[in-house]
Amino acid sequence: MRLLILKDYDDVCIRTANYIIERINAFAPTREKPFVMALPTGSSALGVYKNLISAHKEGKVSFSNVVSFNLDEYLGLPGDHPQSYRHYMKENFFSSIDIRSENAHIPDGMADDPEEECNLYEEKIRVHGGIELFIGGMGVNGHIAFNEPGTSLASRTSVQILARDTIIANARFFDGDPRKVPVKAITMGIGTATESREMLIISSGRQKAKALKDMVEGPLSHWNPLSCLQIHPKAVVFCDEDAAEELKYSTVRYYKHIEGLE
């Protein structure tokens, strides 16, 4: 696992966006061989998307041959709901880049049969040859996508019940009222995510410090879903100094040294 400890959130977003751009351009995707990404929502990703949009407008990257699979969607929210992740992606990313609409995949939160929707989502990923670059945020309790602590590390796309910590954390998007937050979501599984050829995680803020410490220094455990990165052959984490606050001094020194960030 690579861990890049950067100054602040802005630095994290710039470095993350540049890394994504380099990966896409190096891959040189075509319509027949697209670059397949898994994309997150949430506040951590906003700055990354803003930087990617700016780079696209400057002609530094194209998404015309990129296929995306969003990590999750609230169950029971229609796509035009202002807090649905379909709406989030349109407003904050897709409407400002050249990705083809048929290449942007998001689970259907209003599916008549949610379990079948999960199976179909897995099949779409398989048909596209799997995910080249998985991009995710970090939950305050260590969840990845909506895979809460206790979820099997081998899980596939499924319907998950949101933990109380997650509902409270997401209440800020629902007028600060936890009762308005959906209690279930369709989410890409941990096993699905770890089959990606590369995993990239974004972490920013003091509230993520314990989750980051547990991921880097704690044991591999289904109670810490993000610990799955410990056994992934190609994983990189971009975090700021606030998120790294609880790491051991020796851990910080080690990663800053090997990444040339001292």
PDB file of N, CA and C in Angstrom, residues 184-225:
ATOM      1  N   LYS A 184     -31.223   2.157   3.783  1.00  0.00           N
ATOM      2  CA  LYS A 184     -30.646   1.094   2.965  1.00  0.00           C
ATOM      3  C   LYS A 184     -30.051   1.672   1.684  1.00  0.00           C
ATOM      4  N   ALA A 185     -29.112   0.950   1.125  1.00  0.00           N
ATOM      5  CA  ALA A 185     -28.494   1.372  -0.133  1.00  0.00           C
ATOM      6  C   ALA A 185     -28.016   0.159  -0.908  1.00  0.00           C
ATOM      7  N   ILE A 186     -27.970   0.310  -2.231  1.00  0.00           N
ATOM      8  CA  ILE A 186     -27.301  -0.679  -3.070  1.00  0.00           C
ATOM      9  C   ILE A 186     -25.834  -0.269  -3.132  1.00  0.00           C
ATOM     10  N   THR A 187     -24.940  -1.200  -2.874  1.00  0.00           N
ATOM     11  CA  THR A 187     -23.522  -0.862  -2.863  1.00  0.00           C
ATOM     12  C   THR A 187     -22.672  -1.919  -3.548  1.00  0.00           C
ATOM     13  N   MET A 188     -21.635  -1.458  -4.235  1.00  0.00           N
ATOM     14  CA  MET A 188     -20.641  -2.365  -4.778  1.00  0.00           C
ATOM     15  C   MET A 188     -20.002  -3.120  -3.619  1.00  0.00           C
ATOM     16  N   GLY A 189     -19.769  -4.416  -3.754  1.00  0.00           N
ATOM     17  CA  GLY A 189     -19.225  -5.215  -2.668  1.00  0.00           C
ATOM     18  C   GLY A 189     -17.734  -5.020  -2.477  1.00  0.00           C
ATOM     19  N   ILE A 190     -17.244  -5.400  -1.307  1.00  0.00           N
ATOM     20  CA  ILE A 190     -15.811  -5.306  -1.035  1.00  0.00           C
ATOM     21  C   ILE A 190     -15.042  -6.252  -1.948  1.00  0.00           C
ATOM     22  N   GLY A 191     -15.584  -7.459  -2.124  1.00  0.00           N
ATOM     23  CA  GLY A 191     -14.942  -8.404  -3.027  1.00  0.00           C
ATOM     24  C   GLY A 191     -14.905  -7.886  -4.453  1.00  0.00           C
ATOM     25  N   THR A 192     -15.971  -7.227  -4.879  1.00  0.00           N
ATOM     26  CA  THR A 192     -16.015  -6.623  -6.210  1.00  0.00           C
ATOM     27  C   THR A 192     -14.941  -5.550  -6.330  1.00  0.00           C
ATOM     28  N   ALA A 193     -14.851  -4.703  -5.302  1.00  0.00           N
ATOM     29  CA  ALA A 193     -13.882  -3.599  -5.312  1.00  0.00           C
ATOM     30  C   ALA A 193     -12.448  -4.110  -5.357  1.00  0.00           C
ATOM     31  N   THR A 194     -12.154  -5.122  -4.558  1.00  0.00           N
ATOM     32  CA  THR A 194     -10.770  -5.594  -4.469  1.00  0.00           C
ATOM     33  C   THR A 194     -10.332  -6.387  -5.703  1.00  0.00           C
ATOM     34  N   GLU A 195     -11.271  -6.719  -6.573  1.00  0.00           N
ATOM     35  CA  GLU A 195     -10.904  -7.323  -7.850  1.00  0.00           C
ATOM     36  C   GLU A 195     -10.436  -6.280  -8.854  1.00  0.00           C
ATOM     37  N   SER A 196     -10.598  -4.995  -8.519  1.00  0.00           N
ATOM     38  CA  SER A 196     -10.096  -3.918  -9.377  1.00  0.00           C
ATOM     39  C   SER A 196      -8.583  -4.040  -9.501  1.00  0.00           C
ATOM     40  N   ARG A 197      -8.064  -3.654 -10.638  1.00  0.00           N
ATOM     41  CA  ARG A 197      -6.629  -3.781 -10.838  1.00  0.00           C
ATOM     42  C   ARG A 197      -5.836  -2.752 -10.028  1.00  0.00           C
ATOM     43  N   GLU A 198      -6.485  -1.670  -9.640  1.00  0.00           N
ATOM     44  CA  GLU A 198      -5.867  -0.705  -8.734  1.00  0.00           C
ATOM     45  C   GLU A 198      -6.945  -0.052  -7.886  1.00  0.00           C
ATOM     46  N   MET A 199      -6.612   0.224  -6.631  1.00  0.00           N
ATOM     47  CA  MET A 199      -7.545   0.894  -5.726  1.00  0.00           C
ATOM     48  C   MET A 199      -6.924   2.199  -5.241  1.00  0.00           C
ATOM     49  N   LEU A 200      -7.720   3.267  -5.277  1.00  0.00           N
ATOM     50  CA  LEU A 200      -7.293   4.586  -4.825  1.00  0.00           C
ATOM     51  C   LEU A 200      -8.302   5.097  -3.810  1.00  0.00           C
ATOM     52  N   ILE A 201      -7.824   5.499  -2.637  1.00  0.00           N
ATOM     53  CA  ILE A 201      -8.702   5.988  -1.571  1.00  0.00           C
ATOM     54  C   ILE A 201      -8.327   7.419  -1.208  1.00  0.00           C
ATOM     55  N   ILE A 202      -9.345   8.253  -0.989  1.00  0.00           N
ATOM     56  CA  ILE A 202      -9.172   9.648  -0.593  1.00  0.00           C
ATOM     57  C   ILE A 202      -9.600   9.785   0.861  1.00  0.00           C
ATOM     58  N   SER A 203      -8.779  10.462   1.669  1.00  0.00           N
ATOM     59  CA  SER A 203      -9.127  10.674   3.072  1.00  0.00           C
ATOM     60  C   SER A 203      -8.703  12.073   3.488  1.00  0.00           C
ATOM     61  N   SER A 204      -9.644  12.830   4.052  1.00  0.00           N
ATOM     62  CA  SER A 204      -9.343  14.196   4.454  1.00  0.00           C
ATOM     63  C   SER A 204     -10.097  14.551   5.726  1.00  0.00           C
ATOM     64  N   GLY A 205      -9.419  15.239   6.651  1.00  0.00           N
ATOM     65  CA  GLY A 205     -10.081  15.737   7.848  1.00  0.00           C
ATOM     66  C   GLY A 205      -9.819  14.921   9.094  1.00  0.00           C
ATOM     67  N   ARG A 206      -9.835  15.595  10.218  1.00  0.00           N
ATOM     68  CA  ARG A 206      -9.558  14.956  11.507  1.00  0.00           C
ATOM     69  C   ARG A 206     -10.566  13.863  11.836  1.00  0.00           C
ATOM     70  N   GLN A 207     -11.795  13.978  11.330  1.00  0.00           N
ATOM     71  CA  GLN A 207     -12.832  12.990  11.619  1.00  0.00           C
ATOM     72  C   GLN A 207     -12.546  11.636  10.986  1.00  0.00           C
ATOM     73  N   LYS A 208     -11.597  11.604  10.030  1.00  0.00           N
ATOM     74  CA  LYS A 208     -11.228  10.342   9.370  1.00  0.00           C
ATOM     75  C   LYS A 208      -9.972   9.721   9.973  1.00  0.00           C
ATOM     76  N   ALA A 209      -9.397  10.361  11.009  1.00  0.00           N
ATOM     77  CA  ALA A 209      -8.096   9.939  11.534  1.00  0.00           C
ATOM     78  C   ALA A 209      -8.108   8.523  12.097  1.00  0.00           C
ATOM     79  N   LYS A 210      -9.141   8.178  12.863  1.00  0.00           N
ATOM     80  CA  LYS A 210      -9.177   6.835  13.450  1.00  0.00           C
ATOM     81  C   LYS A 210      -9.344   5.779  12.363  1.00  0.00           C
ATOM     82  N   ALA A 211     -10.198   6.054  11.392  1.00  0.00           N
ATOM     83  CA  ALA A 211     -10.404   5.093  10.304  1.00  0.00           C
ATOM     84  C   ALA A 211      -9.120   4.873   9.521  1.00  0.00           C
ATOM     85  N   LEU A 212      -8.374   5.951   9.279  1.00  0.00           N
ATOM     86  CA  LEU A 212      -7.118   5.815   8.551  1.00  0.00           C
ATOM     87  C   LEU A 212      -6.098   5.027   9.361  1.00  0.00           C
ATOM     88  N   LYS A 213      -6.005   5.327  10.653  1.00  0.00           N
ATOM     89  CA  LYS A 213      -5.075   4.592  11.513  1.00  0.00           C
ATOM     90  C   LYS A 213      -5.399   3.105  11.514  1.00  0.00           C
ATOM     91  N   ASP A 214      -6.684   2.777  11.669  1.00  0.00           N
ATOM     92  CA  ASP A 214      -7.082   1.371  11.703  1.00  0.00           C
ATOM     93  C   ASP A 214      -6.790   0.681  10.371  1.00  0.00           C
ATOM     94  N   MET A 215      -6.967   1.413   9.272  1.00  0.00           N
ATOM     95  CA  MET A 215      -6.714   0.828   7.958  1.00  0.00           C
ATOM     96  C   MET A 215      -5.234   0.536   7.758  1.00  0.00           C
ATOM     97  N   VAL A 216      -4.380   1.474   8.170  1.00  0.00           N
ATOM     98  CA  VAL A 216      -2.943   1.347   7.914  1.00  0.00           C
ATOM     99  C   VAL A 216      -2.254   0.481   8.961  1.00  0.00           C
ATOM    100  N   GLU A 217      -2.574   0.693  10.248  1.00  0.00           N
ATOM    101  CA  GLU A 217      -1.835   0.055  11.327  1.00  0.00           C
ATOM    102  C   GLU A 217      -2.589  -1.074  12.023  1.00  0.00           C
ATOM    103  N   GLY A 218      -3.882  -1.190  11.759  1.00  0.00           N
ATOM    104  CA  GLY A 218      -4.678  -2.210  12.421  1.00  0.00           C
ATOM    105  C   GLY A 218      -4.636  -3.540  11.684  1.00  0.00           C
ATOM    106  N   PRO A 219      -5.308  -4.528  12.224  1.00  0.00           N
ATOM    107  CA  PRO A 219      -5.333  -5.854  11.587  1.00  0.00           C
ATOM    108  C   PRO A 219      -6.304  -5.907  10.417  1.00  0.00           C
ATOM    109  N   LEU A 220      -6.117  -6.892   9.558  1.00  0.00           N
ATOM    110  CA  LEU A 220      -7.082  -7.172   8.504  1.00  0.00           C
ATOM    111  C   LEU A 220      -8.333  -7.743   9.168  1.00  0.00           C
ATOM    112  N   SER A 221      -9.467  -7.078   8.969  1.00  0.00           N
ATOM    113  CA  SER A 221     -10.671  -7.499   9.668  1.00  0.00           C
ATOM    114  C   SER A 221     -11.914  -6.984   8.954  1.00  0.00           C
ATOM    115  N   HIS A 222     -12.988  -7.791   8.976  1.00  0.00           N
ATOM    116  CA  HIS A 222     -14.243  -7.326   8.394  1.00  0.00           C
ATOM    117  C   HIS A 222     -14.870  -6.216   9.239  1.00  0.00           C
ATOM    118  N   TRP A 223     -14.359  -6.021  10.458  1.00  0.00           N
ATOM    119  CA  TRP A 223     -14.830  -4.896  11.266  1.00  0.00           C
ATOM    120  C   TRP A 223     -14.174  -3.595  10.841  1.00  0.00           C
ATOM    121  N   ASN A 224     -13.189  -3.684   9.992  1.00  0.00           N
ATOM    122  CA  ASN A 224     -12.555  -2.512   9.392  1.00  0.00           C
ATOM    123  C   ASN A 224     -12.490  -2.764   7.885  1.00  0.00           C
ATOM    124  N   PRO A 225     -13.609  -2.510   7.167  1.00  0.00           N
ATOM    125  CA  PRO A 225     -13.674  -2.872   5.752  1.00  0.00           C
ATOM    126  C   PRO A 225     -12.515  -2.344   4.911  1.00  0.00           C
TER     127      PRO A 225
END
